[in-house]
Short mmCIF file of C-alpha atoms in Angstrom, two decimals:
data_model
loop_
_atom_site.label_atom_id
_atom_site.label_comp_id
_atom_site.label_asym_id
_atom_site.label_seq_id
_atom_site.Cartn_x
_atom_site.Cartn_y
_atom_site.Cartn_z
CA MET A 3 -21.73 20.98 -44.29
CA LYS A 4 -19.88 18.71 -46.68
CA ILE A 5 -17.94 15.68 -45.75
CA LEU A 6 -14.62 14.96 -47.43
CA MET A 7 -13.35 11.38 -47.24
CA GLN A 8 -9.76 11.06 -48.48
CA LEU A 9 -9.28 7.54 -49.73
CA ASP A 10 -5.85 8.23 -51.33
CA PHE A 11 -3.14 10.03 -49.24
CA SER A 12 -1.35 10.98 -52.44
CA LEU A 13 -3.74 13.53 -53.68
CA ILE A 14 -6.46 15.84 -52.35
CA PRO A 15 -8.89 17.05 -54.98
CA PRO A 16 -9.85 20.72 -55.44
CA LEU A 17 -12.44 22.04 -53.05
CA ASN A 18 -15.02 22.22 -55.82
CA SER A 19 -14.80 18.52 -56.84
CA ILE A 20 -14.79 16.72 -53.50
CA LEU A 21 -16.60 13.43 -52.70
CA SER A 22 -19.37 14.93 -50.52
CA TRP A 23 -22.74 14.22 -48.99
CA TYR A 24 -25.17 17.06 -48.23
CA MET A 25 -27.44 16.79 -45.22
CA LEU A 26 -28.73 19.50 -42.91
CA ARG A 27 -31.39 18.14 -40.61
CA TYR A 28 -34.86 19.42 -41.71
CA TYR A 29 -33.39 21.01 -44.99
CA GLY A 30 -33.42 19.44 -48.40
CA LYS A 31 -34.50 15.83 -48.36
CA SER A 32 -33.67 15.43 -44.58
CA ILE A 33 -37.25 15.70 -43.47
CA PRO A 34 -38.52 13.66 -40.51
CA PHE A 35 -42.09 12.74 -39.66
CA GLY A 36 -43.05 11.82 -43.23
CA SER A 37 -43.54 15.24 -44.72
CA ARG A 38 -42.43 18.94 -44.51
CA GLU A 39 -45.80 19.98 -43.37
CA GLU A 40 -45.74 17.67 -40.41
CA ALA A 41 -42.14 18.36 -39.53
CA LEU A 42 -42.72 22.04 -39.43
CA LYS A 43 -46.16 21.88 -37.84
CA ASN A 44 -45.38 23.09 -34.30
CA ALA A 45 -42.69 23.46 -31.56
CA SER A 46 -43.24 19.80 -30.74
CA THR A 47 -41.92 18.46 -33.99
CA LEU A 48 -39.56 21.40 -34.55
CA GLY A 49 -37.92 20.58 -31.25
CA TYR A 50 -35.77 17.98 -33.07
CA PHE A 51 -34.52 20.77 -35.40
CA ASN A 52 -31.33 21.97 -33.84
CA SER A 53 -27.59 22.13 -34.67
CA ALA A 54 -26.53 19.57 -31.97
CA GLN A 55 -28.70 16.91 -33.52
CA ALA A 56 -27.59 17.90 -36.96
CA ILE A 57 -24.00 17.17 -36.21
CA ALA A 58 -24.93 14.12 -34.35
CA ASP A 59 -26.66 12.94 -37.67
CA TYR A 60 -23.36 13.53 -39.48
CA ALA A 61 -21.51 11.48 -36.95
CA ALA A 62 -23.73 8.49 -37.52
CA ILE A 63 -23.74 8.90 -41.37
CA ILE A 64 -19.86 9.15 -41.49
CA ILE A 65 -19.45 6.07 -39.33
CA HIS A 66 -21.98 4.10 -41.55
CA ILE A 67 -20.27 5.32 -44.80
CA LYS A 68 -16.82 4.48 -43.69
CA LYS A 69 -18.01 0.93 -42.60
CA THR A 70 -19.99 0.43 -45.88
CA LEU A 71 -17.02 1.47 -48.01
CA GLN A 72 -14.54 -0.46 -45.91
CA ALA A 73 -12.73 2.83 -45.27
CA LYS A 74 -12.29 2.49 -41.53
CA ASP A 75 -8.79 4.23 -41.51
CA SER A 76 -9.52 6.91 -44.06
CA PRO A 77 -9.46 10.47 -42.64
CA VAL A 78 -12.52 12.77 -42.93
CA ILE A 79 -12.48 16.48 -43.44
CA VAL A 80 -15.79 18.34 -43.04
CA ILE A 81 -16.41 21.46 -45.00
CA GLY A 82 -19.21 23.94 -44.75
CA GLY A 83 -20.19 27.60 -45.31
CA SER A 84 -22.27 29.95 -43.27
CA TYR A 85 -24.43 27.86 -40.89
CA GLY A 86 -22.76 24.78 -42.51
CA GLY A 87 -19.40 26.48 -41.61
CA MET A 88 -20.38 26.80 -38.01
CA LEU A 89 -21.54 23.19 -38.00
CA ALA A 90 -18.17 22.07 -39.53
CA SER A 91 -16.09 23.78 -36.83
CA TRP A 92 -18.32 22.60 -34.04
CA PHE A 93 -18.30 19.00 -35.49
CA ARG A 94 -14.53 19.01 -35.24
CA LEU A 95 -14.81 20.17 -31.66
CA LYS A 96 -17.50 17.70 -30.65
CA TYR A 97 -16.31 14.68 -32.72
CA PRO A 98 -12.54 14.85 -33.12
CA HIS A 99 -12.41 11.06 -33.27
CA ILE A 100 -14.59 11.18 -36.39
CA ALA A 101 -13.33 14.14 -38.37
CA LEU A 102 -9.64 14.82 -38.70
CA GLY A 103 -10.26 18.49 -39.63
CA ALA A 104 -12.64 21.23 -40.66
CA LEU A 105 -12.81 24.02 -43.13
CA ALA A 106 -15.34 26.62 -41.71
CA SER A 107 -15.98 29.18 -44.42
CA SER A 108 -17.83 32.38 -43.41
CA ALA A 109 -18.75 30.94 -40.17
CA PRO A 110 -19.91 33.72 -37.66
CA VAL A 111 -19.17 31.68 -34.58
CA LEU A 112 -18.53 34.75 -32.54
CA TYR A 113 -21.84 36.47 -33.37
CA PHE A 114 -23.48 35.13 -30.22
CA ASP A 115 -24.04 36.20 -26.71
CA ASP A 116 -22.75 39.79 -27.32
CA ILE A 117 -19.11 38.48 -28.13
CA THR A 118 -19.18 40.52 -31.23
CA PRO A 119 -20.64 44.04 -31.18
CA GLN A 120 -24.22 43.92 -32.44
CA TYR A 121 -23.61 46.68 -35.12
CA GLY A 122 -20.83 44.78 -36.85
CA TYR A 123 -22.94 43.33 -39.66
CA TYR A 124 -24.52 46.53 -40.91
CA ALA A 125 -21.39 48.57 -40.36
CA LEU A 126 -19.64 46.31 -42.89
CA VAL A 127 -22.56 46.45 -45.33
CA SER A 128 -22.19 50.26 -45.18
CA LYS A 129 -18.44 50.16 -45.57
CA ASP A 130 -18.84 47.94 -48.73
CA PHE A 131 -21.11 50.54 -50.32
CA ARG A 132 -19.10 53.54 -49.28
CA GLY A 133 -16.00 51.84 -50.72
CA ALA A 134 -17.81 51.41 -54.01
CA SER A 135 -19.12 54.97 -54.19
CA GLU A 136 -19.45 57.86 -51.67
CA THR A 137 -22.37 59.45 -53.46
CA CYS A 138 -24.17 56.02 -53.54
CA TYR A 139 -23.61 55.68 -49.78
CA GLN A 140 -24.94 59.10 -49.14
CA THR A 141 -28.00 58.65 -51.34
CA ILE A 142 -28.98 55.50 -49.55
CA ARG A 143 -28.30 57.13 -46.14
CA GLU A 144 -30.59 59.98 -46.92
CA SER A 145 -33.32 57.93 -48.68
CA TRP A 146 -34.89 56.37 -45.48
CA GLU A 147 -36.05 59.86 -44.26
CA GLU A 148 -37.31 60.76 -47.63
CA ILE A 149 -39.39 57.48 -47.81
CA ASP A 150 -40.92 58.24 -44.44
CA GLU A 151 -41.67 61.89 -45.52
CA VAL A 152 -43.46 60.81 -48.78
CA ALA A 153 -45.31 57.98 -46.92
CA SER A 154 -46.62 60.49 -44.33
CA LYS A 155 -48.57 62.42 -47.09
CA PRO A 156 -52.29 61.49 -47.64
CA ASP A 157 -51.49 59.71 -51.01
CA GLY A 158 -47.80 59.01 -50.02
CA LEU A 159 -47.99 55.08 -50.11
CA SER A 160 -49.61 55.28 -53.53
CA ILE A 161 -46.81 57.63 -54.71
CA LEU A 162 -44.24 55.20 -53.38
CA SER A 163 -46.03 52.22 -54.87
CA LYS A 164 -45.85 53.75 -58.33
CA LYS A 165 -42.33 55.12 -57.91
CA PHE A 166 -40.94 51.65 -57.02
CA LYS A 167 -43.30 49.58 -59.17
CA THR A 168 -44.53 47.54 -56.35
CA CYS A 169 -46.26 44.32 -57.24
CA ASN A 170 -49.11 45.09 -54.78
CA PRO A 171 -49.96 48.53 -53.28
CA LEU A 172 -47.84 49.37 -50.15
CA THR A 173 -49.70 49.18 -46.92
CA ASP A 174 -46.81 50.64 -44.92
CA ALA A 175 -43.56 52.24 -45.72
CA SER A 176 -41.69 49.53 -43.77
CA GLU A 177 -42.55 47.08 -46.67
CA LEU A 178 -40.44 49.09 -49.03
CA LYS A 179 -37.65 49.89 -46.45
CA ASN A 180 -37.33 46.21 -45.47
CA HIS A 181 -37.07 45.16 -49.06
CA LEU A 182 -34.33 47.76 -49.87
CA ASP A 183 -32.54 46.80 -46.50
CA SER A 184 -32.51 43.17 -47.65
CA MET A 185 -31.20 44.09 -51.04
CA TYR A 186 -28.34 46.09 -49.76
CA ALA A 187 -27.40 43.38 -47.29
CA ASN A 188 -27.53 40.63 -49.90
CA ALA A 189 -25.55 42.69 -52.39
CA ALA A 190 -22.81 43.19 -49.77
CA GLN A 191 -22.90 39.63 -48.44
CA TYR A 192 -22.56 38.08 -51.85
CA ASN A 193 -20.43 40.80 -53.33
CA LYS A 194 -18.49 38.34 -55.53
CA PRO A 195 -16.68 38.65 -58.84
CA PRO A 196 -17.01 39.10 -61.59
CA THR A 197 -20.34 41.04 -61.25
CA TYR A 198 -19.78 42.63 -57.84
CA PRO A 199 -23.36 43.35 -56.95
CA VAL A 200 -22.55 46.29 -54.69
CA ASN A 201 -20.95 48.06 -57.78
CA LYS A 202 -24.00 47.06 -59.79
CA VAL A 203 -26.44 48.69 -57.29
CA CYS A 204 -24.31 51.85 -56.99
CA GLY A 205 -23.96 52.08 -60.80
CA GLY A 206 -27.78 52.21 -60.97
CA ILE A 207 -28.08 54.71 -58.14
CA ASP A 208 -25.33 57.07 -59.49
CA GLY A 209 -26.36 56.54 -63.09
CA GLY A 210 -29.57 58.72 -62.77
CA GLY A 211 -31.46 56.69 -65.34
CA PHE A 212 -34.80 57.04 -63.46
CA GLY A 213 -34.48 60.74 -62.51
CA ASP A 214 -32.15 62.94 -60.52
CA ASP A 215 -34.46 63.01 -57.50
CA LEU A 216 -33.39 60.87 -54.46
CA LEU A 217 -36.00 58.14 -54.75
CA GLY A 218 -35.58 57.88 -58.48
CA ARG A 219 -31.89 57.15 -57.96
CA VAL A 220 -32.69 54.47 -55.29
CA PHE A 221 -35.18 52.90 -57.81
CA GLY A 222 -32.24 52.90 -60.27
CA GLY A 223 -30.24 50.80 -57.88
CA LEU A 224 -33.19 48.41 -57.49
CA VAL A 225 -33.56 47.93 -61.28
CA ALA A 226 -29.79 47.65 -61.75
CA TYR A 227 -29.68 44.76 -59.00
CA LYS A 228 -32.76 42.83 -60.19
CA GLY A 229 -32.94 43.67 -63.93
CA ASN A 230 -36.02 44.72 -65.88
CA ARG A 231 -39.20 43.42 -64.32
CA SER A 232 -42.84 44.29 -64.32
CA CYS A 233 -42.66 44.83 -60.58
CA TYR A 234 -40.12 44.78 -57.86
CA VAL A 235 -41.38 45.00 -54.29
CA ASN A 236 -43.65 42.73 -52.25
CA GLU A 237 -43.97 40.14 -55.01
CA PRO A 238 -45.96 37.02 -54.04
CA THR A 239 -43.57 34.25 -52.79
CA ASN A 240 -43.93 30.80 -51.31
CA GLN A 241 -42.45 30.18 -47.88
CA SER A 242 -39.19 28.23 -48.49
CA GLU A 243 -37.90 25.59 -46.14
CA THR A 244 -34.91 27.87 -45.73
CA SER A 245 -36.82 30.88 -44.55
CA VAL A 246 -39.10 28.85 -42.21
CA GLY A 247 -36.18 26.66 -40.93
CA TRP A 248 -33.87 29.46 -40.26
CA ARG A 249 -36.50 31.57 -38.54
CA TRP A 250 -37.19 28.63 -36.18
CA GLN A 251 -33.43 28.16 -35.55
CA THR A 252 -32.83 31.83 -34.80
CA CYS A 253 -35.76 31.78 -32.44
CA SER A 254 -34.77 28.53 -30.61
CA GLU A 255 -30.95 28.49 -30.43
CA MET A 256 -29.07 30.62 -33.11
CA VAL A 257 -29.82 34.04 -31.54
CA MET A 258 -27.52 36.55 -33.29
CA PRO A 259 -28.03 40.00 -31.82
CA ILE A 260 -27.75 42.15 -35.04
CA GLY A 261 -28.55 45.88 -34.80
CA TYR A 262 -28.10 49.11 -36.58
CA GLY A 263 -25.68 51.63 -35.22
CA ASN A 264 -24.91 55.35 -35.91
CA ASP A 265 -22.00 54.53 -38.15
CA SER A 266 -23.96 53.00 -40.95
CA MET A 267 -26.12 54.12 -43.94
CA PHE A 268 -29.18 52.73 -42.19
CA PRO A 269 -31.33 54.33 -39.52
CA PRO A 270 -30.07 53.51 -36.07
CA ASP A 271 -32.05 50.58 -34.54
CA PRO A 272 -30.39 48.67 -31.68
CA PHE A 273 -31.12 45.04 -31.21
CA ASP A 274 -34.17 44.75 -28.98
CA LEU A 275 -34.12 41.38 -27.01
CA LYS A 276 -37.43 42.00 -25.46
CA ALA A 277 -39.13 42.48 -28.83
CA TYR A 278 -37.13 39.56 -30.24
CA ILE A 279 -38.47 37.24 -27.58
CA GLU A 280 -42.09 38.45 -28.14
CA ASP A 281 -41.86 37.80 -31.89
CA CYS A 282 -40.53 34.26 -31.42
CA LYS A 283 -43.25 33.45 -28.87
CA SER A 284 -45.72 34.76 -31.29
CA LEU A 285 -44.38 32.69 -34.11
CA PHE A 286 -43.56 29.44 -32.37
CA ASP A 287 -44.48 29.85 -28.74
CA VAL A 288 -40.84 29.44 -27.70
CA THR A 289 -38.42 31.56 -25.79
CA PRO A 290 -35.06 32.10 -27.49
CA ARG A 291 -32.04 30.43 -25.67
CA PHE A 292 -29.80 33.49 -25.90
CA HIS A 293 -26.81 31.73 -24.24
CA TRP A 294 -27.27 28.24 -25.68
CA VAL A 295 -24.62 28.38 -28.44
CA THR A 296 -21.82 29.67 -26.24
CA ALA A 297 -22.75 27.15 -23.38
CA TYR A 298 -22.70 24.15 -25.77
CA TYR A 299 -20.02 25.03 -28.26
CA GLY A 300 -18.09 27.85 -26.65
CA GLY A 301 -17.17 31.28 -27.92
CA HIS A 302 -16.22 33.48 -25.02
CA SER A 303 -12.46 33.60 -24.59
CA ILE A 304 -12.17 31.50 -27.80
CA ARG A 305 -8.44 32.07 -28.15
CA LEU A 306 -7.61 30.78 -24.67
CA ILE A 307 -10.09 27.87 -24.87
CA LEU A 308 -9.25 26.61 -28.29
CA GLN A 309 -5.51 26.79 -27.69
CA ARG A 310 -6.00 24.24 -24.94
CA PHE A 311 -7.68 21.51 -26.92
CA ALA A 312 -8.70 22.34 -30.52
CA SER A 313 -6.69 21.51 -33.64
CA ASN A 314 -7.10 21.26 -37.39
CA ILE A 315 -9.75 23.99 -38.21
CA ILE A 316 -9.58 26.50 -40.89
CA PHE A 317 -11.78 29.61 -40.39
CA SER A 318 -11.86 31.26 -43.71
CA ASN A 319 -13.50 34.67 -44.33
CA GLY A 320 -13.73 37.32 -46.97
CA LEU A 321 -13.63 40.72 -45.31
CA ARG A 322 -16.29 42.16 -47.60
CA ASP A 323 -18.71 39.69 -46.09
CA PRO A 324 -20.74 41.34 -43.30
CA TYR A 325 -20.75 38.12 -41.34
CA SER A 326 -16.93 38.26 -41.20
CA SER A 327 -17.55 40.64 -38.26
CA GLY A 328 -18.51 37.67 -36.20
CA GLY A 329 -15.80 35.37 -37.66
CA VAL A 330 -12.46 34.18 -36.44
CA LEU A 331 -9.99 36.45 -38.17
CA GLU A 332 -6.69 35.63 -36.51
CA ASP A 333 -4.77 32.41 -35.97
CA ILE A 334 -5.52 30.89 -32.65
CA SER A 335 -2.71 28.25 -32.83
CA ASP A 336 -0.53 26.51 -35.41
CA THR A 337 -3.39 24.29 -36.41
CA VAL A 338 -6.40 26.47 -35.70
CA VAL A 339 -5.92 28.99 -38.39
CA ALA A 340 -7.60 31.96 -40.02
CA VAL A 341 -7.40 32.40 -43.79
CA LYS A 342 -8.86 35.74 -44.99
CA THR A 343 -9.01 37.87 -48.14
CA VAL A 344 -9.60 41.59 -48.19
CA ASN A 345 -12.05 41.28 -51.31
CA GLY A 346 -13.72 38.05 -50.40
CA SER A 347 -17.44 37.59 -49.83
CA HIS A 348 -19.79 35.04 -48.13
CA CYS A 349 -18.57 31.44 -48.69
CA LEU A 350 -16.81 32.42 -51.93
CA ASP A 351 -13.87 30.18 -51.36
CA ILE A 352 -15.94 27.06 -51.36
CA LEU A 353 -18.01 27.85 -54.40
CA PHE A 354 -17.20 26.18 -57.78
CA ALA A 355 -14.08 27.56 -59.38
CA LYS A 356 -14.47 29.70 -62.48
CA GLU A 357 -12.05 30.82 -65.18
CA THR A 358 -12.88 34.37 -64.13
CA ASP A 359 -11.80 33.91 -60.47
CA PRO A 360 -9.28 36.50 -59.57
CA GLU A 361 -5.69 35.51 -58.47
CA TRP A 362 -6.34 36.21 -54.82
CA LEU A 363 -9.28 33.76 -54.72
CA VAL A 364 -7.23 31.11 -56.41
CA ALA A 365 -4.50 31.66 -53.88
CA GLN A 366 -6.77 31.47 -50.93
CA ARG A 367 -8.10 28.05 -52.18
CA LYS A 368 -4.53 26.82 -52.70
CA THR A 369 -3.68 27.84 -49.18
CA GLU A 370 -6.57 25.89 -47.74
CA ILE A 371 -5.76 22.85 -49.82
CA LYS A 372 -2.09 22.98 -48.73
CA ILE A 373 -3.22 23.05 -45.07
CA ILE A 374 -5.54 20.15 -45.47
CA LYS A 375 -2.92 18.16 -47.36
CA GLU A 376 -0.75 18.59 -44.39
CA TRP A 377 -3.42 17.15 -42.09
CA ILE A 378 -3.95 14.02 -44.13
CA ARG A 379 -0.29 13.06 -44.48
CA PRO A 380 0.10 9.56 -42.99
CA SER A 381 2.80 10.87 -40.71
CA HIS A 382 0.58 13.53 -39.41
CA ILE A 383 -2.26 11.00 -38.73
CA ASN A 384 -0.17 8.06 -37.40
CA GLY A 385 2.62 9.90 -35.91
CA PRO A 386 6.37 9.30 -36.68
CA SER A 387 7.36 5.88 -37.67
CA ASN A 388 9.53 3.71 -35.42
#
């Protein structure tokens, strides 16, 4: 989440050049207990790693900064994308006396507690690929069964390892399938101009540069997405703070029931809460709090509830982003509004502006800036003069 402090009512800067501070508890340099190893050691220290305490940190920091800068009466706008977007919207709801407004980009605040159908995410991934190329979509859809069939042969995993140039020999077909699943999801989620990764993957699949057979075409998509490498699958990686941190958060409080339905290019695989709980107990010895987010921040009957007390929140989404399936896509009131673009992707509107940005993206940012300008007008903040 970013914090925007407007010190001059006459001008609001572009969203890519705001005065901001970055702080997400347990991420970046915001590490308690002296070291990352100690902070992530076990559930005892990880227990302080949650969204409620993250936004409480922000509240304390904003108050401190405003006092330090002698900016007591300056309005603050909080801006975030994805998890940060959720934090931004929740901050405005929990601390309306500290933040005048929030821009929540690609914030799937409705992907909790079965508010959003569990198949929404992968249905949109599939829609993105089908929109790019029907043949590409069908190739991917048929490839999973082919991978399993090859893997079932006596030397099947060896064949797949060579076919896909894995960095280490495959021990199970799921290694390859999980890698491809993640690639397709990432390509769709970040399907931004000017490269449009979904088109890049489908160009490789449809191009036939690695053979006309089904798996050769799929490998072509992998190469197109990642470029020429010595190997592609199961490369050695270090655990990042993001992968460890988000795994903890999704096990402790941010439980998003995401499954695969029959209307996608992936094999059907409904969300299994029992298996999810077992995995989290195995990893962290904690039981996921499935209802926590909606109990603490709300979500059910969001239109009715937010109409009653919320104001000054922009929920922005690009409809190519699979997470938009759990986003707020319609205006809730005059001041809790949805700004969406048909071709937008995950958090695209709050990324740095480029000369290659299409007109619809430029227009989206202008709309958001116009709304925020209205929030920070002195008459809006102080009320009509006597």
